[in-house]
mmCIF file of C-alpha atoms and ligand atoms in Angstrom:
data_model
loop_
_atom_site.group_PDB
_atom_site.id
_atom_site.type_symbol
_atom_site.label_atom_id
_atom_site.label_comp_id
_atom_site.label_asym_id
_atom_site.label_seq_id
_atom_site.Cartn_x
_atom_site.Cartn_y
_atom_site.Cartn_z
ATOM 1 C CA UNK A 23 -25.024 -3.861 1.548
ATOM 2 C CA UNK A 24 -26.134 -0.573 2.454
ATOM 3 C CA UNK A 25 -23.510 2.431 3.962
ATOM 4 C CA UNK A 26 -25.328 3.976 6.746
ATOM 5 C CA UNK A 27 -21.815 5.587 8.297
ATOM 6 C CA UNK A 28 -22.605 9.621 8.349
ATOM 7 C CA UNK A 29 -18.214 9.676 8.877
ATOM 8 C CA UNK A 30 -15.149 7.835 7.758
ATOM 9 C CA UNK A 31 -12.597 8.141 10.616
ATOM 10 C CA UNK A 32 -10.665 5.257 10.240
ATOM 11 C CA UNK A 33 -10.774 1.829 9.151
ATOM 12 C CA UNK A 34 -10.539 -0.239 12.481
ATOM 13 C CA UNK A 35 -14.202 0.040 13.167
ATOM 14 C CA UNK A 36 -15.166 -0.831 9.676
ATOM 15 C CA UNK A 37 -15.866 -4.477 8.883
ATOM 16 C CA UNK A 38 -14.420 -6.273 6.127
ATOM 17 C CA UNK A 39 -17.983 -5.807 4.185
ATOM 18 C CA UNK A 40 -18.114 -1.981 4.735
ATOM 19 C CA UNK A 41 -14.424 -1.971 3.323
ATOM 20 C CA UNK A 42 -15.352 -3.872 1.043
ATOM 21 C CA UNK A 43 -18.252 -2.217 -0.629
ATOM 22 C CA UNK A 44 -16.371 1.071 -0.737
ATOM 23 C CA UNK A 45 -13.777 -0.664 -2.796
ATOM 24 C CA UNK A 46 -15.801 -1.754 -4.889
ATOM 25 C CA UNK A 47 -17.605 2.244 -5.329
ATOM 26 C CA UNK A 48 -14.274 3.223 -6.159
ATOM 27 C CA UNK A 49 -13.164 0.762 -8.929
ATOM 28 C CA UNK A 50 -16.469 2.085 -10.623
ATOM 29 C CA UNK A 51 -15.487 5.504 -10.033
ATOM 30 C CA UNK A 52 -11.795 4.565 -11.443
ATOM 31 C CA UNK A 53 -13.504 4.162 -14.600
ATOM 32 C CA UNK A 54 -15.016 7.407 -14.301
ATOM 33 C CA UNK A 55 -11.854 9.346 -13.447
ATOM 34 C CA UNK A 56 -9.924 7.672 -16.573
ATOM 35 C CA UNK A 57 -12.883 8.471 -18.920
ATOM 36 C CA UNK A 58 -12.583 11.770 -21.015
ATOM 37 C CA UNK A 59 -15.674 13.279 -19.231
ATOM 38 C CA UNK A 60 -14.469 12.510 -15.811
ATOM 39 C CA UNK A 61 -18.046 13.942 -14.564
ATOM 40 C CA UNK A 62 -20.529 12.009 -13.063
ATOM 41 C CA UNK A 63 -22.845 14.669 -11.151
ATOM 42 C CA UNK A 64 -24.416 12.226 -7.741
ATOM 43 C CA UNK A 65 -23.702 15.028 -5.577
ATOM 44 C CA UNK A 66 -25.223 17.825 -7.529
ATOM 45 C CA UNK A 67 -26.137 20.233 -4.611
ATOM 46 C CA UNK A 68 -23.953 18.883 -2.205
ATOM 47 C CA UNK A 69 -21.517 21.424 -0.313
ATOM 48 C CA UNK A 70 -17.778 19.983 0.681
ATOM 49 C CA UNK A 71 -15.417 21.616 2.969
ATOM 50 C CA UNK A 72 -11.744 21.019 2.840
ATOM 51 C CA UNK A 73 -10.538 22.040 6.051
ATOM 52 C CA UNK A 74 -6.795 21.643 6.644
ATOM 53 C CA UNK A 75 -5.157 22.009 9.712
ATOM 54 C CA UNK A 76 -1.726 20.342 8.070
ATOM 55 C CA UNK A 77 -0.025 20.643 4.977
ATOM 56 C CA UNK A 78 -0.986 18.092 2.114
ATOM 57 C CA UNK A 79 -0.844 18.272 -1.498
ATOM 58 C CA UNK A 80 -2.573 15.020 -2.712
ATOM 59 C CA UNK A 81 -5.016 14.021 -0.011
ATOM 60 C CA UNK A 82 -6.230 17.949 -0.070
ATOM 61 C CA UNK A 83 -5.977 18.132 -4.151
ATOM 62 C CA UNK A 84 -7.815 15.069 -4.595
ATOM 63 C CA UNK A 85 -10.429 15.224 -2.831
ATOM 64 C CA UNK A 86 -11.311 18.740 -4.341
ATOM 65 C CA UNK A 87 -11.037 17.507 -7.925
ATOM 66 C CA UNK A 88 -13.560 14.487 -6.286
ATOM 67 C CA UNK A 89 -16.059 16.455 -4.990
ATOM 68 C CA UNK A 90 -15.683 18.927 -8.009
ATOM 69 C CA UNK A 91 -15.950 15.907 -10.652
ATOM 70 C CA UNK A 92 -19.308 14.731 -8.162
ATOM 71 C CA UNK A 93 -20.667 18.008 -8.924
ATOM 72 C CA UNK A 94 -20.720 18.932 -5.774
ATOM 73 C CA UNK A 95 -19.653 22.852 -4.298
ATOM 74 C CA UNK A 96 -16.411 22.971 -2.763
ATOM 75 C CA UNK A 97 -14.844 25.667 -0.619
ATOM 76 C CA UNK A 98 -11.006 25.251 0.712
ATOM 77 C CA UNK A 99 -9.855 26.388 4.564
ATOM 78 C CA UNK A 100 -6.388 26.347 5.502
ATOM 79 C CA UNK A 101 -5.103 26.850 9.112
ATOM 80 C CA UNK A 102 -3.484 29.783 7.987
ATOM 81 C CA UNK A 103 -5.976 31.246 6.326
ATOM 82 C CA UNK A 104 -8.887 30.860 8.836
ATOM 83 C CA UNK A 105 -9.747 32.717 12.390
ATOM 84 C CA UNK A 106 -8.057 29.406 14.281
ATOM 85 C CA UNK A 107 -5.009 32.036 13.587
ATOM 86 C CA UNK A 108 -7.135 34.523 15.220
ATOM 87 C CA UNK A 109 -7.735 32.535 18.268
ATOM 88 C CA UNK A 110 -11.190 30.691 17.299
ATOM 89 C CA UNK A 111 -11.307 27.212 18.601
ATOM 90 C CA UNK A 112 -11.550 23.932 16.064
ATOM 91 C CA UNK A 113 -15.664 23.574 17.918
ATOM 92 C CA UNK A 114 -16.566 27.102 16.375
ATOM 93 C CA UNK A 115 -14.760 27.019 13.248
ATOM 94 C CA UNK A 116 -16.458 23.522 12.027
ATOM 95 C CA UNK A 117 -19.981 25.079 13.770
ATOM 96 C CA UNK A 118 -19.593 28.127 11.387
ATOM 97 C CA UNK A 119 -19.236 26.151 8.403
ATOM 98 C CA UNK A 120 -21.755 23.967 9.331
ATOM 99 C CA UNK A 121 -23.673 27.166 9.836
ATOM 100 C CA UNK A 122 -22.943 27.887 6.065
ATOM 101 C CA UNK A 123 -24.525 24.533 5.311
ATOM 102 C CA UNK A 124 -21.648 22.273 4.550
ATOM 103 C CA UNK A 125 -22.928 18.221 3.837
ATOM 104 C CA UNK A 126 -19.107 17.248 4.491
ATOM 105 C CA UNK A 127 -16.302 18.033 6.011
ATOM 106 C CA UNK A 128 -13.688 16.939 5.047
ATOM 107 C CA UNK A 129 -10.558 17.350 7.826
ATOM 108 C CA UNK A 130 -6.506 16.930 8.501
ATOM 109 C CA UNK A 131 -5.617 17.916 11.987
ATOM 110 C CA UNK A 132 -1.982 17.488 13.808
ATOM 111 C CA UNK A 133 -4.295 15.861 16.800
ATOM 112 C CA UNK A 134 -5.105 12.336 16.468
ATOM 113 C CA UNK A 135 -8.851 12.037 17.679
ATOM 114 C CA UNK A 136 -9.647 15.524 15.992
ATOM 115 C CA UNK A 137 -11.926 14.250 13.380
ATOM 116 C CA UNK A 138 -13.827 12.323 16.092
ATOM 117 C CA UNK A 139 -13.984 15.314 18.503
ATOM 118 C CA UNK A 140 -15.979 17.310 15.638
ATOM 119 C CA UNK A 141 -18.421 14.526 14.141
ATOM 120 C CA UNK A 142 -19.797 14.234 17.485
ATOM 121 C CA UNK A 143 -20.337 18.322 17.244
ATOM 122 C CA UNK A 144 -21.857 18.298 13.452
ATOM 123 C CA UNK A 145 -24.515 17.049 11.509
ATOM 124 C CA UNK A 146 -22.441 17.457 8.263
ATOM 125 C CA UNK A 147 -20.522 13.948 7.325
ATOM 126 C CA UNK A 148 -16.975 14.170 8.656
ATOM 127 C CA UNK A 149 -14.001 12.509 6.188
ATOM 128 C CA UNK A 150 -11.045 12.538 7.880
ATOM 129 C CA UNK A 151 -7.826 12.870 6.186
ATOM 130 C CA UNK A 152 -5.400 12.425 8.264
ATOM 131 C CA UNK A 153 -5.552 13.080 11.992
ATOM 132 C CA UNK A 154 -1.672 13.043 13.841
ATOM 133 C CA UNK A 155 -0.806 8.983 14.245
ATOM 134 C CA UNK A 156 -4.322 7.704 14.358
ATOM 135 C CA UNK A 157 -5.075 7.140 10.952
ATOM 136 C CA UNK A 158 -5.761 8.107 7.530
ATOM 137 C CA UNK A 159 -8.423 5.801 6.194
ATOM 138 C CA UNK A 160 -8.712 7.386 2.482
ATOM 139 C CA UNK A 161 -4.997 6.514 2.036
ATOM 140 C CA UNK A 162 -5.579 2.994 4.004
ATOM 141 C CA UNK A 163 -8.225 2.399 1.121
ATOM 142 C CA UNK A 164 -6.365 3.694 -2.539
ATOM 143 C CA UNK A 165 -3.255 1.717 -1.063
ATOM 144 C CA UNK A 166 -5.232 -1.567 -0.906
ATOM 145 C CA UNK A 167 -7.155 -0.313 -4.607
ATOM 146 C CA UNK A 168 -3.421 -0.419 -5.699
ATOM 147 C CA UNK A 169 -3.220 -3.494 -4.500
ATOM 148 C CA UNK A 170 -6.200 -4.854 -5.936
ATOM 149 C CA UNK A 171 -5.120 -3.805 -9.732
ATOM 150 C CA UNK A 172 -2.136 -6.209 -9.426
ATOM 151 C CA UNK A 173 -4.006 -8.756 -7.517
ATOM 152 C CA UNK A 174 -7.704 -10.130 -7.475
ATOM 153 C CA UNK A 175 -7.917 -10.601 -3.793
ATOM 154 C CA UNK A 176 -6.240 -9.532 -0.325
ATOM 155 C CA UNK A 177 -5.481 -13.384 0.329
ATOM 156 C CA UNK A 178 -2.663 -14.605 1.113
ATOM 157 C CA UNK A 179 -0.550 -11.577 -0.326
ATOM 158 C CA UNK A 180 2.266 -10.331 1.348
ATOM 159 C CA UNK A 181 2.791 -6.793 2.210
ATOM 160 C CA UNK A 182 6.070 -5.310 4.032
ATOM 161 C CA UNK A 183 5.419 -1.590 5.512
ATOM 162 C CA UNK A 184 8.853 -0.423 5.905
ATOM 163 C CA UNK A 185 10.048 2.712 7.725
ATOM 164 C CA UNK A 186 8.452 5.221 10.832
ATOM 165 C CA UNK A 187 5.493 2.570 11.426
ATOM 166 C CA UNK A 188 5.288 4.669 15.199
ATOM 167 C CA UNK A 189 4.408 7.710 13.920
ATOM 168 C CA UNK A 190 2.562 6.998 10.949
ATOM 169 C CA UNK A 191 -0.973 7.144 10.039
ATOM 170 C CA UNK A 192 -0.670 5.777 6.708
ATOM 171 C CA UNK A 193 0.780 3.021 8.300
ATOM 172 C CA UNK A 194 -2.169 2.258 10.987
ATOM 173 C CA UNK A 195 -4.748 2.322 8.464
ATOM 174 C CA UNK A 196 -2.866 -0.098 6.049
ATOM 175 C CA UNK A 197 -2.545 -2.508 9.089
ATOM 176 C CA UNK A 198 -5.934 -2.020 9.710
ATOM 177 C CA UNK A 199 -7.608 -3.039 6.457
ATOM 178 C CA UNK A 200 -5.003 -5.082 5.193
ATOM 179 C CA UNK A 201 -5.254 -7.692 8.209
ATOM 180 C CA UNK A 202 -9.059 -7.560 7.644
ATOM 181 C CA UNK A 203 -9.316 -8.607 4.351
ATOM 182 C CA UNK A 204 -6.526 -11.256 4.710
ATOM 183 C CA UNK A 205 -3.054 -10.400 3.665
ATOM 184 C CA UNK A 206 0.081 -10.738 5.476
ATOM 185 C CA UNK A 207 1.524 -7.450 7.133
ATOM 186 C CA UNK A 208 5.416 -7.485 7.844
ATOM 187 C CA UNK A 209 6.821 -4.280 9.692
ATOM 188 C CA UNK A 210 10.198 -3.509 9.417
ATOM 189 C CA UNK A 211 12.298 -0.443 10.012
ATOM 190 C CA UNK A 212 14.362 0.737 13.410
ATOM 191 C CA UNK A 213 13.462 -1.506 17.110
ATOM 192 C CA UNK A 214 12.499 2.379 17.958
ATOM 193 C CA UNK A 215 10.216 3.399 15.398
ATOM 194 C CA UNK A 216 8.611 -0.348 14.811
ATOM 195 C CA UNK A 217 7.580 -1.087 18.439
ATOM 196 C CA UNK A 218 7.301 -4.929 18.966
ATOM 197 C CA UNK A 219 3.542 -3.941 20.687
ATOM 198 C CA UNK A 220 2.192 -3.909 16.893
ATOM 199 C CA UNK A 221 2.126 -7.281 16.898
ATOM 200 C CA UNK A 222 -1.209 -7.216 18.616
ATOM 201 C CA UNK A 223 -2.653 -5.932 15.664
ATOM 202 C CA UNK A 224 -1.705 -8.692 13.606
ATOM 203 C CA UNK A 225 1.079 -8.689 11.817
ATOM 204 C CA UNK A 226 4.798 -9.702 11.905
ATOM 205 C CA UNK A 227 7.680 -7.442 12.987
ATOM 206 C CA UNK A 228 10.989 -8.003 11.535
ATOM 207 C CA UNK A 229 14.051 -5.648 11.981
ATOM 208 C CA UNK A 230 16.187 -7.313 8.848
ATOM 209 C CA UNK A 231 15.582 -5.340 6.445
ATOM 210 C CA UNK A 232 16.641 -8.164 3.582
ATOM 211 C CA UNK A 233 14.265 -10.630 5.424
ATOM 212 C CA UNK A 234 10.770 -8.431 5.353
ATOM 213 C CA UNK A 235 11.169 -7.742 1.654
ATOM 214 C CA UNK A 236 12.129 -10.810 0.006
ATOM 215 C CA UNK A 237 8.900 -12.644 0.563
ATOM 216 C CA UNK A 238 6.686 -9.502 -0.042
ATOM 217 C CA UNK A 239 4.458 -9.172 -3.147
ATOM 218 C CA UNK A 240 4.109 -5.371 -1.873
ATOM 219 C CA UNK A 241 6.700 -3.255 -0.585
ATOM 220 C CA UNK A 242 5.035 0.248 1.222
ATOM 221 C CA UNK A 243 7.474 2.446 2.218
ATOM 222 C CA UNK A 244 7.145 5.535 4.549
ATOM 223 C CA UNK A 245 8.839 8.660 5.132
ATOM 224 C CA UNK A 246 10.300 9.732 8.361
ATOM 225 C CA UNK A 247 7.402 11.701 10.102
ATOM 226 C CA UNK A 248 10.054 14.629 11.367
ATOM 227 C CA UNK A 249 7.112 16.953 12.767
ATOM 228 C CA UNK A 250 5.651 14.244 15.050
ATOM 229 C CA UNK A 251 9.113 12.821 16.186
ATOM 230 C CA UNK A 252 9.794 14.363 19.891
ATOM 231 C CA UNK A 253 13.515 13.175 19.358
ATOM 232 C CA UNK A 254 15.509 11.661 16.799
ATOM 233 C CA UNK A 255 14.926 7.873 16.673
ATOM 234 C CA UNK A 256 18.233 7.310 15.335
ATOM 235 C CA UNK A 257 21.807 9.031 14.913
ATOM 236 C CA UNK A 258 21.343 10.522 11.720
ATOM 237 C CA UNK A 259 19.307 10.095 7.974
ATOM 238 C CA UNK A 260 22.284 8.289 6.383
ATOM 239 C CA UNK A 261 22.566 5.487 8.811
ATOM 240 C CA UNK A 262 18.908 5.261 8.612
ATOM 241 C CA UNK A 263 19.183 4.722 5.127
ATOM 242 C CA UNK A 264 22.113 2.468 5.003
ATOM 243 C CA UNK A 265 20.086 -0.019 7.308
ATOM 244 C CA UNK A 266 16.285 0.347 6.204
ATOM 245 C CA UNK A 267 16.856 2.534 2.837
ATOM 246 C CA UNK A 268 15.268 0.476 -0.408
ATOM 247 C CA UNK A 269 18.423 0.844 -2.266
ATOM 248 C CA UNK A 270 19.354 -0.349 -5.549
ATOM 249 C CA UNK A 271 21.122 -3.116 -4.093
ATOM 250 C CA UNK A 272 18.086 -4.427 -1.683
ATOM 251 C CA UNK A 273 15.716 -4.150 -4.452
ATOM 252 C CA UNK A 274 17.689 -6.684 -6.537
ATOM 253 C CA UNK A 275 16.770 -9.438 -3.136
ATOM 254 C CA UNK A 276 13.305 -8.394 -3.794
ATOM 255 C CA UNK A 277 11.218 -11.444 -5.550
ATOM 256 C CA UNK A 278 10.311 -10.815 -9.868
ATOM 257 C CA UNK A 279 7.609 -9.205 -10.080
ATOM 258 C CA UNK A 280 7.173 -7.457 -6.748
ATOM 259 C CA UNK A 281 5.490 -3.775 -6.460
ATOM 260 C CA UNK A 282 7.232 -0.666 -4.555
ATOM 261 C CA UNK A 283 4.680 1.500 -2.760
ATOM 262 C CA UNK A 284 5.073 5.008 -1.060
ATOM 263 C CA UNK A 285 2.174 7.189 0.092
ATOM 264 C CA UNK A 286 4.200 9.819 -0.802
ATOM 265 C CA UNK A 287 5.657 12.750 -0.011
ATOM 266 C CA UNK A 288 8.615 11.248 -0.936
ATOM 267 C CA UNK A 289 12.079 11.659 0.714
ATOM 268 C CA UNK A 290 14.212 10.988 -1.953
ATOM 269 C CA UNK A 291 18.009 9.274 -1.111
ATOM 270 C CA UNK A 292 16.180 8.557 2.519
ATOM 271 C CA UNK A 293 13.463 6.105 2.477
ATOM 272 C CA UNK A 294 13.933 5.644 -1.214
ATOM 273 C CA UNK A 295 16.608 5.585 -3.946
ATOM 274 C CA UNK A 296 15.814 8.063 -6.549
ATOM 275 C CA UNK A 297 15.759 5.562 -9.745
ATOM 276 C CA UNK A 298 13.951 3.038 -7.640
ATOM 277 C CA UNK A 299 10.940 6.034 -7.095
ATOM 278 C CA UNK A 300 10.546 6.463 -11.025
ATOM 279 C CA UNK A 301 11.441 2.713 -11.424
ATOM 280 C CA UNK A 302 8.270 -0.221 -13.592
ATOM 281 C CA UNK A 303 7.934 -1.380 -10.417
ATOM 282 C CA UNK A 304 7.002 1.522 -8.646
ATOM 283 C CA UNK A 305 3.247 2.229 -8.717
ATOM 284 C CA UNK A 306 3.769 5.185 -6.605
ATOM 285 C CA UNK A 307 1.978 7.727 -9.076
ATOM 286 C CA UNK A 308 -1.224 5.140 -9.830
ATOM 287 C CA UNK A 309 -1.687 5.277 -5.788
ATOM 288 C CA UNK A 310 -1.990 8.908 -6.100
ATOM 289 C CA UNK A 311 -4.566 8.508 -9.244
ATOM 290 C CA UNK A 312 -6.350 5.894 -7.417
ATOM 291 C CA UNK A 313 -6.483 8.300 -4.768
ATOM 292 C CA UNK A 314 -9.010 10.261 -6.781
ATOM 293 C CA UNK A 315 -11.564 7.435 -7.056
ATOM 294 C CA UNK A 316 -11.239 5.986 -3.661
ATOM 295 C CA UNK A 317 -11.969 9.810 -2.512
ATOM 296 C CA UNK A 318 -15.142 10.341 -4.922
ATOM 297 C CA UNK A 319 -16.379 6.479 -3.419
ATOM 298 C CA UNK A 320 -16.232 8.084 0.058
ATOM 299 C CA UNK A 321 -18.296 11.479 -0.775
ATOM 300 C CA UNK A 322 -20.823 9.243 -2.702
ATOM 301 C CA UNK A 323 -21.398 7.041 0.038
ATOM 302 C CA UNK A 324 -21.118 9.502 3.603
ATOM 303 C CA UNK A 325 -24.139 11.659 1.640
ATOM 304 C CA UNK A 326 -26.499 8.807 1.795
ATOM 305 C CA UNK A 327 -25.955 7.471 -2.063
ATOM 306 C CA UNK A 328 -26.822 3.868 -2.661
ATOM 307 C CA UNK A 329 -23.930 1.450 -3.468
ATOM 308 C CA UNK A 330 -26.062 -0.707 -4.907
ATOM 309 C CA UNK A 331 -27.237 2.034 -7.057
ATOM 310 C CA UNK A 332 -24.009 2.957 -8.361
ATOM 311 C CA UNK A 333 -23.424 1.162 -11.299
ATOM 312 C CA UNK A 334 -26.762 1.688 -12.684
ATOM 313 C CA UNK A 335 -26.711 5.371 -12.224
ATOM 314 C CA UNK A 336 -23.420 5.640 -13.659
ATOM 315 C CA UNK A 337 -24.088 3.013 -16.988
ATOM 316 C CA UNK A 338 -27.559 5.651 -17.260
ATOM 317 C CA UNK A 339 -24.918 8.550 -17.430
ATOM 318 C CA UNK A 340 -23.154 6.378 -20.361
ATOM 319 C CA UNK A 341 -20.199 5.175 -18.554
ATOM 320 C CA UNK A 342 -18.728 2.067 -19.766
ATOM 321 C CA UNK A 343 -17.743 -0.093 -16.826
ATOM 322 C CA UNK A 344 -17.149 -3.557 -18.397
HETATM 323 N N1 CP B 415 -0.158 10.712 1.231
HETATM 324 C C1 CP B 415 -0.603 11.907 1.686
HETATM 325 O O1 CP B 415 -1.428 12.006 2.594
HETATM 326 O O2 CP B 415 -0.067 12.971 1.023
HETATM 327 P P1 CP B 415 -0.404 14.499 1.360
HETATM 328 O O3 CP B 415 0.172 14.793 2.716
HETATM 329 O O4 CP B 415 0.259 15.295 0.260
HETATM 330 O O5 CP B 415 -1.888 14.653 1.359
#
């Protein structure tokens, strides 16, 4: 099939063919990322804007190093460093650097629905990477890549999200394209941050810890979102731990052979026991490199490039991709 999104905003109004075919852009552009050249110029030309309105190392990071590997410009805009500290509102800022004839913007904002708000003001394609609670479809998207190196389908597999579900993004557009493409979501984590009402989306709440991960092929863990929590949604980070922490003695229930995810940042001795981070059957660090070609599969495709055409242009270029 043919893209013919100008955004990515999220992942529930994508079908399971649109998720799909960006999957498979992105396990071509894998190939291209572990190559020595790691260069394959499609967007010669092409202008990107990485406009962050919130803090992120990876999500920021990689898609610079995408665009930059795509050949395309790239120009970096923090909230601190633009006019929005000099009262300028989110409409003008995005006009202005549409003004300075940006193809794609790429955006994290604290509000969910921010993303939205400005694709509907811009021609340039809008990426969104991250936006409050909504979602974060880039990370929805290397998570299930991950998932698709250990496994040669969604079907059937099991995946436990385990922590703040509430206030995550991360954990909206997992649900999202997970329950699309077939697998099995279990939620787990505390009554009040793992509200029962998810099950409308699909997938299985559990608040026993033991029980939601000794099924699960995947287990994705999640931080504790602090800066969107209004109040504490339990007495304090230890007890959190001690009931939903993936400890050395709760990975030991897990079955052989199961994977540990974490979209990272990671909150060591919280979410996560240190060893168990760095552990085989963490995959925690290939998320973050599959993060790269996920990112370079959604510039390709928001700036009008072929699918279909991908593998041929990138074999002409002298990529191997058997
Ligand atoms: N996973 C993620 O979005 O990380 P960053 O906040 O560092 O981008």
């Amino acid at each position: 099939m043919d893209w013919t999104r100008k955004d990515l905003l999220d992942i529930e109004s994508l079908s399971p063919l649109e998720i799909q075919t960006l999957l498979n852009c992105a396990q071509y552009f894998k190939k291209v990322c572990l190559s020595a050249r790691k260069h394959a110029p499609l967007l010669q030309g092409c202008t990107v804007a990485n406009f962050f309105v919130e803090p992120s190392t990876r999500t920021r990071t990689s898609f610079e190093l995408a665009a930059k590997h795509l050949g395309a410009t790239v120009v970096n805009l923090s909230a601190e460093g633009s006019s929005l500290k000099k009262g300028e509102t989110l409409k003008d800022t995005v006009l202005n650097l549409q003004a300075l004839q940006t193809d794609v913007l790429v955006m994290r904002h604290s509000a969910s629905g921010a993303p939205q708000f400005v694709a509907e003001r811009v021609t340039s394609a809008v990426l969104n990477g991250g936006d409050g609670a909504h979602e974060h479809p880039t990370q929805g998207f290397l998570d299930a890549l991950t998932i698709l190196d250990k496994k040669n389908s969604f079907a059937g597999v099991k995946v436990t999200i385990l922590g703040d579900i509430l206030y995550s993004r991360v954990a909206r557009s997992n649900i999202w394209l997970l329950t699309k493409m077939g697998a099995h979501v279990t939620l787990c984590g505390p009554p009040t941050l793992v509200p029962l009402s998810f099950e409308k989306m699909g997938c299985h709440v559990s608040y026993e810890v033991e029980e939601a991960i000794a099924e699960a092929d995947f287990v994705n863990l999640l931080r504790i979102q602090h800066e969107r929590q209004r109040k504490s949604a339990f007495p304090s980070l230890s007890e959190y731990t001690a009931f939903f922490g993936l400890t050395k003695e709760r990975v030991r229930l897990m079955k052989p052979g199961a994977t540990i995810m974490h979209p990272g940042p990671i909150n060591r001795g919280v979410e996560i026991d240190s060893e168990i981070a760095d552990c085989e059957c963490s995959v925690i660090l290939d998320q973050v490199t599959n993060g790269l070609a996920v990112r370079m599969a959604a510039l390709y495709l928001v700036t009008g490039h072929s699918p279909a055409k991908l593998k041929s242009a990138l074999e002409a270029m002298g990529f191997d991709l058997s």
